[in-house]
Amino acid sequence: MSASSIAHADIAVLGAGSWGTALAIQFARAGRPARLWGRDRAHVEAMARERGNHRYLPDVRFPDSLHLITELADALDGVDDVLLAVPSHAFRALLLQLLPLLPAASRLCWATKGFEVNSGRLPNQVAHEILGSSRSVAVLSGPTFAAEVGRGLPTAMTIASPDTDYAEKLAHDLSSTNFRAYTSTDITGVEVGGAVKNVLAIGAGMSDGLGFGANTRIALITRGLVEMTRLGVALGARRETFMGLAGLGDLVLTCTDNHSRNRRFGLALAQGASVASALEQIGQVVEGYQAARALRVVATREQVIMPIAEALYGVLYEQVAVEQVVRGLMLRPVKPEFD
């Protein structure tokens, strides 16, 4: 469908995977018409015919105000707001593709989680590098599974932006009877939470897959939260952000529910699968795998001690046995809990 017949009040959602589709559905349900664009033209055309994303969100029908767009320029034509819902490794490339097409007055938000692997930059840093610092930007994050949002189950999340008016506008546009969006100005803290929790969820899956029990799982979550907070504060985030939806909330959800690809990836590794075969089993992007590399880059650069994250890097990239990692963590020197 061409964008010429669609109102400019629409939001353009770029990325037609499970999360981009779920967010487009939620905006449309809440009263904000949405244009959904994806790189796979055949997939977008199939969604337009079927009025659903049967590949990622089976049995969820699209609202009438969700429009499928095959051309990127049409998706962007005249819109006020653009939402990127792509994996972290595709974030920079899509921004560069947008640069000559994005209307000057358009505001930009994203649901991308993770540090850029090679540079260790957060999404907001990459966006400012490419688009400059004058445009209003925001990140959408929190404890959300796309399948549950798509089905309309009660959900809460955080929208963070230095521009409080923009965060509030997005929150109002996204909120409905079954969806509540909260606002924050701590974009760094919200992004750090979204990046680190994916790595820790792999560890939770490994732990449960090896039968280590509930005690081990909660120890990993709690001490992982300490590492997440430590890194976030070093990067300029506020400590209290990590006690909220985008910190503790997202961490607990991703570590404890098998909707999480990262957790399922860890479970597969614990059951003897190689990294390559475990990734193949999941069949979608496992953000925590690449994030473990990026997290190590950032922690080293900032001189932040993150023993759990470092141990998981060893399992994923240095063939360290999981049992050896657990023993190593248990044998660390005794110290105050909040040192």
Short mmCIF file of C-alpha atoms in Angstrom, two decimals:
data_model
loop_
_atom_site.label_atom_id
_atom_site.label_comp_id
_atom_site.label_asym_id
_atom_site.label_seq_id
_atom_site.Cartn_x
_atom_site.Cartn_y
_atom_site.Cartn_z
CA MET A 1 0.00 0.00 0.00
CA SER A 2 1.19 3.51 -0.77
CA ALA A 3 1.53 5.96 2.10
CA SER A 4 -0.21 8.69 0.08
CA SER A 5 -3.66 7.67 1.35
CA ILE A 6 -2.56 7.34 4.99
CA ALA A 7 -2.69 10.16 7.53
CA HIS A 8 0.60 11.75 8.55
CA ALA A 9 -0.30 11.19 12.22
CA ASP A 10 0.77 7.57 11.69
CA ILE A 11 3.82 6.15 13.39
CA ALA A 12 6.22 4.26 11.12
CA VAL A 13 7.43 1.00 12.66
CA LEU A 14 10.54 -0.33 10.92
CA GLY A 15 11.18 -4.01 11.50
CA ALA A 16 8.50 -6.66 10.95
CA GLY A 17 9.80 -9.31 13.32
CA SER A 18 7.87 -10.36 16.39
CA TRP A 19 8.57 -7.24 18.47
CA GLY A 20 8.12 -4.66 15.73
CA THR A 21 4.84 -6.29 14.73
CA ALA A 22 3.61 -6.44 18.34
CA LEU A 23 4.38 -2.75 18.89
CA ALA A 24 2.68 -1.75 15.65
CA ILE A 25 -0.39 -3.73 16.75
CA GLN A 26 -0.37 -2.05 20.16
CA PHE A 27 -0.10 1.46 18.73
CA ALA A 28 -2.97 0.73 16.36
CA ARG A 29 -5.10 -0.76 19.14
CA ALA A 30 -4.43 2.28 21.33
CA GLY A 31 -5.63 4.63 18.59
CA ARG A 32 -2.40 5.62 16.82
CA PRO A 33 -2.43 4.31 13.22
CA ALA A 34 0.78 2.48 12.35
CA ARG A 35 2.71 1.73 9.18
CA LEU A 36 4.73 -1.48 9.44
CA TRP A 37 7.72 -1.93 7.13
CA GLY A 38 10.09 -4.88 6.90
CA ARG A 39 13.18 -5.65 4.86
CA ASP A 40 11.70 -8.92 3.56
CA ARG A 41 9.26 -7.70 0.90
CA ALA A 42 7.65 -11.11 0.39
CA HIS A 43 6.99 -11.38 4.14
CA VAL A 44 5.39 -7.92 4.24
CA GLU A 45 3.21 -8.74 1.25
CA ALA A 46 2.13 -12.01 2.91
CA MET A 47 1.21 -10.11 6.09
CA ALA A 48 -0.84 -7.65 4.03
CA ARG A 49 -2.78 -10.51 2.42
CA GLU A 50 -3.27 -12.49 5.62
CA ARG A 51 -3.74 -9.50 7.97
CA GLY A 52 -1.39 -11.13 10.45
CA ASN A 53 2.23 -12.12 11.05
CA HIS A 54 1.81 -15.88 11.05
CA ARG A 55 5.58 -16.41 11.11
CA TYR A 56 6.09 -14.74 14.49
CA LEU A 57 2.67 -13.99 16.02
CA PRO A 58 0.27 -16.73 14.93
CA ASP A 59 -3.43 -16.24 15.67
CA VAL A 60 -3.08 -12.46 16.20
CA ARG A 61 -5.13 -10.45 13.70
CA PHE A 62 -4.02 -6.96 12.68
CA PRO A 63 -6.23 -3.98 13.57
CA ASP A 64 -7.65 -2.14 10.56
CA SER A 65 -5.44 0.89 11.28
CA LEU A 66 -2.21 -1.12 10.89
CA HIS A 67 -0.95 -0.67 7.33
CA LEU A 68 1.70 -2.85 5.68
CA ILE A 69 4.25 -0.88 3.63
CA THR A 70 6.76 -2.45 1.25
CA GLU A 71 8.79 0.68 0.38
CA LEU A 72 10.87 2.38 3.07
CA ALA A 73 10.37 5.84 1.56
CA ASP A 74 6.59 5.36 1.66
CA ALA A 75 6.75 4.27 5.29
CA LEU A 76 8.58 7.49 6.19
CA ASP A 77 6.63 9.89 4.02
CA GLY A 78 5.53 12.77 6.22
CA VAL A 79 5.43 10.89 9.51
CA ASP A 80 6.12 12.62 12.81
CA ASP A 81 7.47 9.54 14.62
CA VAL A 82 9.62 6.62 13.51
CA LEU A 83 10.14 3.50 15.64
CA LEU A 84 13.05 1.14 14.94
CA ALA A 85 12.49 -2.45 16.06
CA VAL A 86 15.53 -4.25 14.71
CA PRO A 87 18.31 -6.30 16.37
CA SER A 88 21.27 -4.33 17.69
CA HIS A 89 23.59 -5.57 14.93
CA ALA A 90 21.27 -4.04 12.30
CA PHE A 91 20.67 -0.73 14.10
CA ARG A 92 23.50 1.32 12.58
CA ALA A 93 22.87 0.08 9.05
CA LEU A 94 19.18 1.00 9.24
CA LEU A 95 20.00 4.48 10.60
CA LEU A 96 22.37 5.06 7.69
CA GLN A 97 19.62 3.93 5.31
CA LEU A 98 17.21 6.38 6.96
CA LEU A 99 19.57 9.35 6.89
CA PRO A 100 18.65 10.67 3.40
CA LEU A 101 14.96 9.76 3.80
CA LEU A 102 14.02 10.87 7.30
CA PRO A 103 11.93 14.06 7.40
CA ALA A 104 13.76 16.82 9.25
CA ALA A 105 11.01 17.20 11.85
CA SER A 106 10.57 13.47 12.52
CA ARG A 107 11.30 12.16 15.98
CA LEU A 108 13.00 8.80 16.42
CA CYS A 109 12.47 6.04 18.95
CA TRP A 110 13.62 2.43 19.11
CA ALA A 111 12.99 -0.87 20.84
CA THR A 112 16.50 -2.15 20.05
CA LYS A 113 18.40 -3.61 23.00
CA GLY A 114 22.15 -4.10 23.22
CA PHE A 115 25.55 -2.47 22.89
CA GLU A 116 27.04 -2.18 19.41
CA VAL A 117 29.46 -5.10 19.30
CA ASN A 118 32.60 -3.48 17.90
CA SER A 119 32.31 0.01 19.41
CA GLY A 120 30.57 -0.79 22.70
CA ARG A 121 28.20 2.12 22.10
CA LEU A 122 24.61 2.23 23.28
CA PRO A 123 21.85 2.77 20.68
CA ASN A 124 21.34 6.40 21.71
CA GLN A 125 25.06 7.07 21.16
CA VAL A 126 24.93 5.48 17.71
CA ALA A 127 21.81 7.50 16.82
CA HIS A 128 23.43 10.78 17.88
CA GLU A 129 26.59 9.94 15.95
CA ILE A 130 24.66 9.38 12.73
CA LEU A 131 21.73 11.79 13.01
CA GLY A 132 23.15 14.52 15.22
CA SER A 133 21.91 15.64 18.63
CA SER A 134 19.08 18.01 17.69
CA ARG A 135 16.42 15.36 16.99
CA SER A 136 14.15 14.10 19.79
CA VAL A 137 14.89 10.44 20.55
CA ALA A 138 13.55 7.80 22.93
CA VAL A 139 13.94 4.13 23.82
CA LEU A 140 11.11 1.69 24.60
CA SER A 141 12.14 -1.09 26.98
CA GLY A 142 10.98 -3.26 29.84
CA PRO A 143 9.65 -6.72 30.74
CA THR A 144 7.72 -7.55 27.60
CA PHE A 145 7.32 -10.60 25.41
CA ALA A 146 6.07 -9.85 21.91
CA ALA A 147 3.62 -12.77 21.88
CA GLU A 148 1.85 -11.50 25.00
CA VAL A 149 1.70 -7.90 23.76
CA GLY A 150 0.32 -9.17 20.46
CA ARG A 151 -2.41 -11.08 22.28
CA GLY A 152 -3.34 -8.01 24.31
CA LEU A 153 -2.33 -9.37 27.72
CA PRO A 154 -1.70 -6.77 30.47
CA THR A 155 1.80 -5.31 30.10
CA ALA A 156 3.90 -2.42 31.46
CA MET A 157 7.06 -0.90 30.01
CA THR A 158 9.28 2.18 30.19
CA ILE A 159 9.82 4.92 27.62
CA ALA A 160 12.98 6.93 28.27
CA SER A 161 13.98 10.17 26.61
CA PRO A 162 15.82 13.37 27.56
CA ASP A 163 12.79 15.08 25.99
CA THR A 164 10.08 14.60 28.62
CA ASP A 165 7.31 15.85 26.31
CA TYR A 166 8.26 13.26 23.70
CA ALA A 167 8.35 10.42 26.24
CA GLU A 168 4.93 11.43 27.56
CA LYS A 169 3.46 11.68 24.04
CA LEU A 170 4.68 8.19 23.14
CA ALA A 171 3.46 6.80 26.47
CA HIS A 172 -0.04 8.21 25.88
CA ASP A 173 -0.08 6.92 22.30
CA LEU A 174 0.96 3.41 23.36
CA SER A 175 -1.11 3.03 26.52
CA SER A 176 -4.51 1.35 26.52
CA THR A 177 -6.73 -0.71 28.81
CA ASN A 178 -4.21 -3.56 28.90
CA PHE A 179 -0.97 -1.66 28.30
CA ARG A 180 0.70 0.88 30.60
CA ALA A 181 3.76 2.90 29.61
CA TYR A 182 5.81 4.76 32.22
CA THR A 183 8.31 7.52 31.41
CA SER A 184 11.91 8.20 32.37
CA THR A 185 14.64 10.66 31.44
CA ASP A 186 17.43 8.09 32.09
CA ILE A 187 17.93 6.79 28.56
CA THR A 188 21.39 5.40 29.41
CA GLY A 189 20.11 3.40 32.38
CA VAL A 190 17.18 1.97 30.46
CA GLU A 191 19.47 0.94 27.58
CA VAL A 192 22.08 -0.63 29.87
CA GLY A 193 19.35 -2.70 31.53
CA GLY A 194 18.11 -3.94 28.17
CA ALA A 195 21.61 -4.86 27.04
CA VAL A 196 22.91 -6.65 30.13
CA LYS A 197 19.80 -8.70 30.98
CA ASN A 198 20.07 -10.70 27.75
CA VAL A 199 23.53 -11.96 28.71
CA LEU A 200 22.46 -12.87 32.23
CA ALA A 201 19.43 -14.75 30.88
CA ILE A 202 21.77 -17.10 29.01
CA GLY A 203 23.40 -17.84 32.34
CA ALA A 204 20.04 -18.49 34.00
CA GLY A 205 19.16 -20.93 31.24
CA MET A 206 22.49 -22.73 31.64
CA SER A 207 22.03 -22.94 35.40
CA ASP A 208 18.52 -24.37 35.16
CA GLY A 209 19.53 -26.71 32.35
CA LEU A 210 22.21 -28.20 34.59
CA GLY A 211 19.71 -28.66 37.40
CA PHE A 212 21.39 -26.26 39.80
CA GLY A 213 18.04 -25.26 41.30
CA ALA A 214 16.17 -22.18 42.43
CA ASN A 215 18.85 -21.04 44.88
CA THR A 216 21.41 -20.75 42.10
CA ARG A 217 18.99 -19.02 39.75
CA ILE A 218 18.06 -16.31 42.25
CA ALA A 219 21.69 -15.81 43.24
CA LEU A 220 22.57 -15.29 39.58
CA ILE A 221 19.70 -12.82 39.08
CA THR A 222 20.49 -10.85 42.22
CA ARG A 223 24.24 -10.66 41.71
CA GLY A 224 23.66 -10.01 38.02
CA LEU A 225 21.55 -7.01 38.97
CA VAL A 226 24.49 -5.72 41.02
CA GLU A 227 26.76 -6.02 37.97
CA MET A 228 24.20 -4.33 35.73
CA THR A 229 23.82 -1.44 38.16
CA ARG A 230 27.57 -1.09 38.65
CA LEU A 231 28.11 -0.76 34.91
CA GLY A 232 25.17 1.58 34.41
CA VAL A 233 26.31 3.98 37.13
CA ALA A 234 29.81 4.00 35.61
CA LEU A 235 28.22 5.07 32.31
CA GLY A 236 26.26 7.88 33.94
CA ALA A 237 22.93 6.15 34.65
CA ARG A 238 20.86 6.62 37.79
CA ARG A 239 20.97 3.73 40.28
CA GLU A 240 17.20 3.73 40.84
CA THR A 241 16.55 2.98 37.16
CA PHE A 242 17.79 -0.56 37.74
CA MET A 243 15.13 -1.16 40.40
CA GLY A 244 12.40 -0.49 37.83
CA LEU A 245 10.76 -2.16 34.86
CA ALA A 246 13.72 -1.76 32.50
CA GLY A 247 16.18 -3.11 35.07
CA LEU A 248 15.00 -5.65 37.63
CA GLY A 249 11.69 -6.24 35.85
CA ASP A 250 13.20 -7.11 32.49
CA LEU A 251 15.98 -9.13 34.11
CA VAL A 252 13.62 -11.35 36.10
CA LEU A 253 11.30 -11.89 33.14
CA THR A 254 14.08 -12.84 30.74
CA CYS A 255 15.81 -15.14 33.23
CA THR A 256 12.75 -17.08 34.33
CA ASP A 257 10.40 -17.60 31.37
CA ASN A 258 10.97 -19.83 28.37
CA HIS A 259 9.52 -17.27 25.98
CA SER A 260 13.03 -15.79 26.29
CA ARG A 261 15.27 -16.83 23.41
CA ASN A 262 18.32 -16.07 25.53
CA ARG A 263 17.17 -18.36 28.33
CA ARG A 264 16.31 -21.14 25.85
CA PHE A 265 19.74 -20.72 24.27
CA GLY A 266 21.35 -21.27 27.68
CA LEU A 267 19.17 -24.31 28.29
CA ALA A 268 20.28 -25.80 24.97
CA LEU A 269 23.96 -25.23 25.81
CA ALA A 270 23.51 -26.92 29.18
CA GLN A 271 21.99 -29.92 27.43
CA GLY A 272 25.14 -30.36 25.37
CA ALA A 273 24.38 -28.39 22.20
CA SER A 274 27.19 -26.43 20.58
CA VAL A 275 26.82 -22.68 20.28
CA ALA A 276 26.11 -23.01 16.54
CA SER A 277 23.48 -25.72 16.95
CA ALA A 278 21.84 -23.91 19.88
CA LEU A 279 21.53 -20.74 17.78
CA GLU A 280 20.04 -22.81 14.97
CA GLN A 281 17.52 -24.38 17.36
CA ILE A 282 16.23 -20.97 18.44
CA GLY A 283 15.75 -19.86 14.84
CA GLN A 284 15.67 -16.13 15.66
CA VAL A 285 18.28 -13.62 16.79
CA VAL A 286 19.68 -14.41 20.26
CA GLU A 287 20.73 -10.93 21.34
CA GLY A 288 22.63 -12.10 24.41
CA TYR A 289 25.18 -14.07 22.39
CA GLN A 290 26.64 -11.05 20.61
CA ALA A 291 25.91 -8.86 23.64
CA ALA A 292 28.31 -10.93 25.75
CA ARG A 293 31.17 -9.81 23.49
CA ALA A 294 30.11 -6.19 23.51
CA LEU A 295 29.58 -6.21 27.26
CA ARG A 296 33.11 -7.43 27.81
CA VAL A 297 34.42 -4.56 25.65
CA VAL A 298 32.46 -1.99 27.66
CA ALA A 299 33.27 -3.44 31.09
CA THR A 300 36.99 -3.52 30.23
CA ARG A 301 36.91 0.02 28.90
CA GLU A 302 35.10 1.33 31.99
CA GLN A 303 37.14 -0.85 34.39
CA VAL A 304 33.98 -2.31 35.90
CA ILE A 305 34.22 -5.72 37.58
CA MET A 306 31.54 -8.07 36.22
CA PRO A 307 32.46 -11.66 37.19
CA ILE A 308 29.21 -13.28 36.01
CA ALA A 309 29.31 -11.56 32.63
CA GLU A 310 33.00 -12.42 32.27
CA ALA A 311 32.32 -16.05 33.13
CA LEU A 312 29.53 -16.27 30.54
CA TYR A 313 31.86 -14.80 27.93
CA GLY A 314 34.26 -17.62 28.73
CA VAL A 315 31.59 -20.26 28.12
CA LEU A 316 30.38 -18.69 24.88
CA TYR A 317 33.70 -17.71 23.30
CA GLU A 318 36.52 -19.55 25.08
CA GLN A 319 35.01 -23.03 25.49
CA VAL A 320 35.16 -22.89 29.29
CA ALA A 321 33.03 -25.64 30.87
CA VAL A 322 29.90 -24.37 32.64
CA GLU A 323 30.64 -26.42 35.79
CA GLN A 324 34.08 -24.81 35.97
CA VAL A 325 32.49 -21.37 35.75
CA VAL A 326 30.09 -22.11 38.62
CA ARG A 327 32.90 -23.38 40.82
CA GLY A 328 34.95 -20.29 40.00
CA LEU A 329 32.13 -17.96 40.97
CA MET A 330 31.51 -19.81 44.24
CA LEU A 331 35.20 -19.68 45.17
CA ARG A 332 35.58 -15.93 44.74
CA PRO A 333 36.96 -14.19 47.85
CA VAL A 334 34.51 -13.32 50.61
CA LYS A 335 33.51 -9.61 50.49
CA PRO A 336 30.70 -7.27 51.60
CA GLU A 337 27.56 -7.73 49.51
CA PHE A 338 27.26 -4.09 48.50
CA ASP A 339 30.93 -3.24 48.11
#
